[in-house]
Amino acid sequence: DDEYPLDPRRFVMLAIFSIENLLAGCAWICFAPIDDVVQTKYGGISQSQVNNLSLIFMIVYGPGTALSSWSVTKYGFRETVVVSAFIMGLGALLRWWSVYFIQGD
């Protein structure tokens, strides 16, 4: 039986990875409460059109998983997690920025 050394950094990376996945889920599900606001702001948009916006996450999830698997193999887990967290942060900033300017009208 081969024994692997237990490195505490593994648990730190696991915690970072878990938090990143939690935040990604929160970013995805936060589309749900905006349908009435968008319908009020942009009159001719139906609730189903607004809800379909959240489907973009699920559509991108499949190819994103394949891309992240390739990236982990090529660049390593740490680099992949850091880059994906950065991209997710940019997406959250873009969402905040767009809502800030829509409410400013």
mmCIF file with all atom_site columns, C-alpha atoms in Angstrom:
data_model
loop_
_atom_site.group_PDB
_atom_site.id
_atom_site.type_symbol
_atom_site.label_atom_id
_atom_site.label_alt_id
_atom_site.label_comp_id
_atom_site.label_asym_id
_atom_site.label_entity_id
_atom_site.label_seq_id
_atom_site.pdbx_PDB_ins_code
_atom_site.Cartn_x
_atom_site.Cartn_y
_atom_site.Cartn_z
_atom_site.occupancy
_atom_site.B_iso_or_equiv
_atom_site.pdbx_formal_charge
_atom_site.auth_seq_id
_atom_site.auth_comp_id
_atom_site.auth_asym_id
_atom_site.auth_atom_id
_atom_site.pdbx_PDB_model_num
ATOM 1   C CA . ASP A 1 1   ? 0.000   0.000  0.000   1.00 0.00 ? 1   ASP A CA 1
ATOM 2   C CA . ASP A 1 2   ? 1.350   3.360  -1.056  1.00 0.00 ? 2   ASP A CA 1
ATOM 3   C CA . GLU A 1 3   ? 0.708   6.144  1.388   1.00 0.00 ? 3   GLU A CA 1
ATOM 4   C CA . TYR A 1 4   ? 0.423   9.713  0.212   1.00 0.00 ? 4   TYR A CA 1
ATOM 5   C CA . PRO A 1 5   ? 1.645   12.526 2.437   1.00 0.00 ? 5   PRO A CA 1
ATOM 6   C CA . LEU A 1 6   ? -1.165  14.668 3.793   1.00 0.00 ? 6   LEU A CA 1
ATOM 7   C CA . ASP A 1 7   ? -0.308  18.235 2.809   1.00 0.00 ? 7   ASP A CA 1
ATOM 8   C CA . PRO A 1 8   ? -2.364  20.950 4.567   1.00 0.00 ? 8   PRO A CA 1
ATOM 9   C CA . ARG A 1 9   ? -2.283  23.024 1.374   1.00 0.00 ? 9   ARG A CA 1
ATOM 10  C CA . ARG A 1 10  ? -4.655  20.478 -0.157  1.00 0.00 ? 10  ARG A CA 1
ATOM 11  C CA . PHE A 1 11  ? -7.342  21.538 2.295   1.00 0.00 ? 11  PHE A CA 1
ATOM 12  C CA . VAL A 1 12  ? -6.730  25.226 1.600   1.00 0.00 ? 12  VAL A CA 1
ATOM 13  C CA . MET A 1 13  ? -7.175  24.624 -2.139  1.00 0.00 ? 13  MET A CA 1
ATOM 14  C CA . LEU A 1 14  ? -10.261 22.500 -1.448  1.00 0.00 ? 14  LEU A CA 1
ATOM 15  C CA . ALA A 1 15  ? -11.734 25.341 0.617   1.00 0.00 ? 15  ALA A CA 1
ATOM 16  C CA . ILE A 1 16  ? -10.970 27.892 -2.128  1.00 0.00 ? 16  ILE A CA 1
ATOM 17  C CA . PHE A 1 17  ? -12.456 25.609 -4.779  1.00 0.00 ? 17  PHE A CA 1
ATOM 18  C CA . SER A 1 18  ? -15.581 25.028 -2.674  1.00 0.00 ? 18  SER A CA 1
ATOM 19  C CA . ILE A 1 19  ? -16.075 28.733 -2.006  1.00 0.00 ? 19  ILE A CA 1
ATOM 20  C CA . GLU A 1 20  ? -15.614 29.520 -5.695  1.00 0.00 ? 20  GLU A CA 1
ATOM 21  C CA . ASN A 1 21  ? -18.275 26.956 -6.630  1.00 0.00 ? 21  ASN A CA 1
ATOM 22  C CA . LEU A 1 22  ? -20.612 28.347 -3.966  1.00 0.00 ? 22  LEU A CA 1
ATOM 23  C CA . LEU A 1 23  ? -20.165 31.864 -5.332  1.00 0.00 ? 23  LEU A CA 1
ATOM 24  C CA . ALA A 1 24  ? -20.742 30.655 -8.907  1.00 0.00 ? 24  ALA A CA 1
ATOM 25  C CA . GLY A 1 25  ? -24.021 29.086 -7.807  1.00 0.00 ? 25  GLY A CA 1
ATOM 26  C CA . CYS A 1 26  ? -25.028 32.290 -6.034  1.00 0.00 ? 26  CYS A CA 1
ATOM 27  C CA . ALA A 1 27  ? -24.189 34.354 -9.110  1.00 0.00 ? 27  ALA A CA 1
ATOM 28  C CA . TRP A 1 28  ? -26.305 32.048 -11.250 1.00 0.00 ? 28  TRP A CA 1
ATOM 29  C CA . ILE A 1 29  ? -29.368 31.928 -9.006  1.00 0.00 ? 29  ILE A CA 1
ATOM 30  C CA . CYS A 1 30  ? -29.454 35.693 -8.403  1.00 0.00 ? 30  CYS A CA 1
ATOM 31  C CA . PHE A 1 31  ? -31.090 36.088 -11.830 1.00 0.00 ? 31  PHE A CA 1
ATOM 32  C CA . ALA A 1 32  ? -34.363 34.824 -10.355 1.00 0.00 ? 32  ALA A CA 1
ATOM 33  C CA . PRO A 1 33  ? -35.545 37.949 -8.474  1.00 0.00 ? 33  PRO A CA 1
ATOM 34  C CA . ILE A 1 34  ? -35.038 40.438 -11.319 1.00 0.00 ? 34  ILE A CA 1
ATOM 35  C CA . ASP A 1 35  ? -37.785 39.429 -13.740 1.00 0.00 ? 35  ASP A CA 1
ATOM 36  C CA . ASP A 1 36  ? -40.378 41.928 -12.467 1.00 0.00 ? 36  ASP A CA 1
ATOM 37  C CA . VAL A 1 37  ? -37.847 44.787 -12.409 1.00 0.00 ? 37  VAL A CA 1
ATOM 38  C CA . VAL A 1 38  ? -36.745 44.070 -15.985 1.00 0.00 ? 38  VAL A CA 1
ATOM 39  C CA . GLN A 1 39  ? -40.354 43.778 -17.164 1.00 0.00 ? 39  GLN A CA 1
ATOM 40  C CA . THR A 1 40  ? -41.128 47.155 -15.600 1.00 0.00 ? 40  THR A CA 1
ATOM 41  C CA . LYS A 1 41  ? -38.011 48.807 -17.010 1.00 0.00 ? 41  LYS A CA 1
ATOM 42  C CA . TYR A 1 42  ? -38.202 47.355 -20.534 1.00 0.00 ? 42  TYR A CA 1
ATOM 43  C CA . GLY A 1 43  ? -41.977 47.052 -21.007 1.00 0.00 ? 43  GLY A CA 1
ATOM 44  C CA . GLY A 1 44  ? -42.163 44.540 -23.887 1.00 0.00 ? 44  GLY A CA 1
ATOM 45  C CA . ILE A 1 45  ? -40.130 41.735 -22.290 1.00 0.00 ? 45  ILE A CA 1
ATOM 46  C CA . SER A 1 46  ? -41.911 38.650 -20.981 1.00 0.00 ? 46  SER A CA 1
ATOM 47  C CA . GLN A 1 47  ? -41.063 36.807 -17.797 1.00 0.00 ? 47  GLN A CA 1
ATOM 48  C CA . SER A 1 48  ? -39.931 33.767 -19.771 1.00 0.00 ? 48  SER A CA 1
ATOM 49  C CA . GLN A 1 49  ? -37.465 35.890 -21.761 1.00 0.00 ? 49  GLN A CA 1
ATOM 50  C CA . VAL A 1 50  ? -35.919 37.171 -18.549 1.00 0.00 ? 50  VAL A CA 1
ATOM 51  C CA . ASN A 1 51  ? -35.792 33.677 -17.053 1.00 0.00 ? 51  ASN A CA 1
ATOM 52  C CA . ASN A 1 52  ? -34.141 32.337 -20.205 1.00 0.00 ? 52  ASN A CA 1
ATOM 53  C CA . LEU A 1 53  ? -31.238 34.639 -19.379 1.00 0.00 ? 53  LEU A CA 1
ATOM 54  C CA . SER A 1 54  ? -30.371 32.340 -16.484 1.00 0.00 ? 54  SER A CA 1
ATOM 55  C CA . LEU A 1 55  ? -30.214 29.420 -18.911 1.00 0.00 ? 55  LEU A CA 1
ATOM 56  C CA . ILE A 1 56  ? -27.079 30.949 -20.404 1.00 0.00 ? 56  ILE A CA 1
ATOM 57  C CA . PHE A 1 57  ? -25.234 29.748 -17.307 1.00 0.00 ? 57  PHE A CA 1
ATOM 58  C CA . MET A 1 58  ? -26.384 26.178 -17.847 1.00 0.00 ? 58  MET A CA 1
ATOM 59  C CA . ILE A 1 59  ? -25.575 26.300 -21.576 1.00 0.00 ? 59  ILE A CA 1
ATOM 60  C CA . VAL A 1 60  ? -22.036 27.565 -20.910 1.00 0.00 ? 60  VAL A CA 1
ATOM 61  C CA . TYR A 1 61  ? -21.527 25.152 -18.006 1.00 0.00 ? 61  TYR A CA 1
ATOM 62  C CA . GLY A 1 62  ? -20.950 22.087 -20.227 1.00 0.00 ? 62  GLY A CA 1
ATOM 63  C CA . PRO A 1 63  ? -18.304 23.588 -22.515 1.00 0.00 ? 63  PRO A CA 1
ATOM 64  C CA . GLY A 1 64  ? -16.818 25.397 -19.509 1.00 0.00 ? 64  GLY A CA 1
ATOM 65  C CA . THR A 1 65  ? -16.371 22.102 -17.691 1.00 0.00 ? 65  THR A CA 1
ATOM 66  C CA . ALA A 1 66  ? -14.533 20.620 -20.683 1.00 0.00 ? 66  ALA A CA 1
ATOM 67  C CA . LEU A 1 67  ? -12.369 23.734 -20.941 1.00 0.00 ? 67  LEU A CA 1
ATOM 68  C CA . SER A 1 68  ? -11.540 23.653 -17.242 1.00 0.00 ? 68  SER A CA 1
ATOM 69  C CA . SER A 1 69  ? -10.610 19.965 -17.425 1.00 0.00 ? 69  SER A CA 1
ATOM 70  C CA . TRP A 1 70  ? -8.222  20.720 -20.258 1.00 0.00 ? 70  TRP A CA 1
ATOM 71  C CA . SER A 1 71  ? -6.852  23.729 -18.370 1.00 0.00 ? 71  SER A CA 1
ATOM 72  C CA . VAL A 1 72  ? -6.224  21.692 -15.197 1.00 0.00 ? 72  VAL A CA 1
ATOM 73  C CA . THR A 1 73  ? -4.302  19.138 -17.243 1.00 0.00 ? 73  THR A CA 1
ATOM 74  C CA . LYS A 1 74  ? -2.260  21.751 -19.107 1.00 0.00 ? 74  LYS A CA 1
ATOM 75  C CA . TYR A 1 75  ? -1.685  24.474 -16.488 1.00 0.00 ? 75  TYR A CA 1
ATOM 76  C CA . GLY A 1 76  ? -2.470  22.904 -13.124 1.00 0.00 ? 76  GLY A CA 1
ATOM 77  C CA . PHE A 1 77  ? -5.279  23.149 -10.606 1.00 0.00 ? 77  PHE A CA 1
ATOM 78  C CA . ARG A 1 78  ? -4.101  26.289 -8.832  1.00 0.00 ? 78  ARG A CA 1
ATOM 79  C CA . GLU A 1 79  ? -3.711  28.349 -11.994 1.00 0.00 ? 79  GLU A CA 1
ATOM 80  C CA . THR A 1 80  ? -7.070  27.172 -13.325 1.00 0.00 ? 80  THR A CA 1
ATOM 81  C CA . VAL A 1 81  ? -8.874  28.080 -10.099 1.00 0.00 ? 81  VAL A CA 1
ATOM 82  C CA . VAL A 1 82  ? -7.228  31.508 -9.951  1.00 0.00 ? 82  VAL A CA 1
ATOM 83  C CA . VAL A 1 83  ? -8.069  32.330 -13.578 1.00 0.00 ? 83  VAL A CA 1
ATOM 84  C CA . SER A 1 84  ? -11.637 31.050 -13.277 1.00 0.00 ? 84  SER A CA 1
ATOM 85  C CA . ALA A 1 85  ? -12.187 33.077 -10.097 1.00 0.00 ? 85  ALA A CA 1
ATOM 86  C CA . PHE A 1 86  ? -10.868 36.167 -11.878 1.00 0.00 ? 86  PHE A CA 1
ATOM 87  C CA . ILE A 1 87  ? -13.193 35.604 -14.847 1.00 0.00 ? 87  ILE A CA 1
ATOM 88  C CA . MET A 1 88  ? -16.133 35.022 -12.511 1.00 0.00 ? 88  MET A CA 1
ATOM 89  C CA . GLY A 1 89  ? -15.266 38.266 -10.694 1.00 0.00 ? 89  GLY A CA 1
ATOM 90  C CA . LEU A 1 90  ? -15.206 40.155 -13.990 1.00 0.00 ? 90  LEU A CA 1
ATOM 91  C CA . GLY A 1 91  ? -18.640 38.748 -14.811 1.00 0.00 ? 91  GLY A CA 1
ATOM 92  C CA . ALA A 1 92  ? -19.993 39.847 -11.428 1.00 0.00 ? 92  ALA A CA 1
ATOM 93  C CA . LEU A 1 93  ? -18.530 43.335 -11.929 1.00 0.00 ? 93  LEU A CA 1
ATOM 94  C CA . LEU A 1 94  ? -20.111 43.525 -15.380 1.00 0.00 ? 94  LEU A CA 1
ATOM 95  C CA . ARG A 1 95  ? -23.480 42.551 -13.922 1.00 0.00 ? 95  ARG A CA 1
ATOM 96  C CA . TRP A 1 96  ? -23.147 45.133 -11.125 1.00 0.00 ? 96  TRP A CA 1
ATOM 97  C CA . TRP A 1 97  ? -22.032 47.792 -13.597 1.00 0.00 ? 97  TRP A CA 1
ATOM 98  C CA . SER A 1 98  ? -24.990 47.188 -15.899 1.00 0.00 ? 98  SER A CA 1
ATOM 99  C CA . VAL A 1 99  ? -27.533 47.312 -13.055 1.00 0.00 ? 99  VAL A CA 1
ATOM 100 C CA . TYR A 1 100 ? -25.931 50.464 -11.648 1.00 0.00 ? 100 TYR A CA 1
ATOM 101 C CA . PHE A 1 101 ? -26.321 52.286 -14.951 1.00 0.00 ? 101 PHE A CA 1
ATOM 102 C CA . ILE A 1 102 ? -29.840 50.976 -15.613 1.00 0.00 ? 102 ILE A CA 1
ATOM 103 C CA . GLN A 1 103 ? -31.002 52.281 -12.226 1.00 0.00 ? 103 GLN A CA 1
ATOM 104 C CA . GLY A 1 104 ? -29.285 55.590 -12.919 1.00 0.00 ? 104 GLY A CA 1
ATOM 105 C CA . ASP A 1 105 ? -31.678 56.372 -15.818 1.00 0.00 ? 105 ASP A CA 1
#
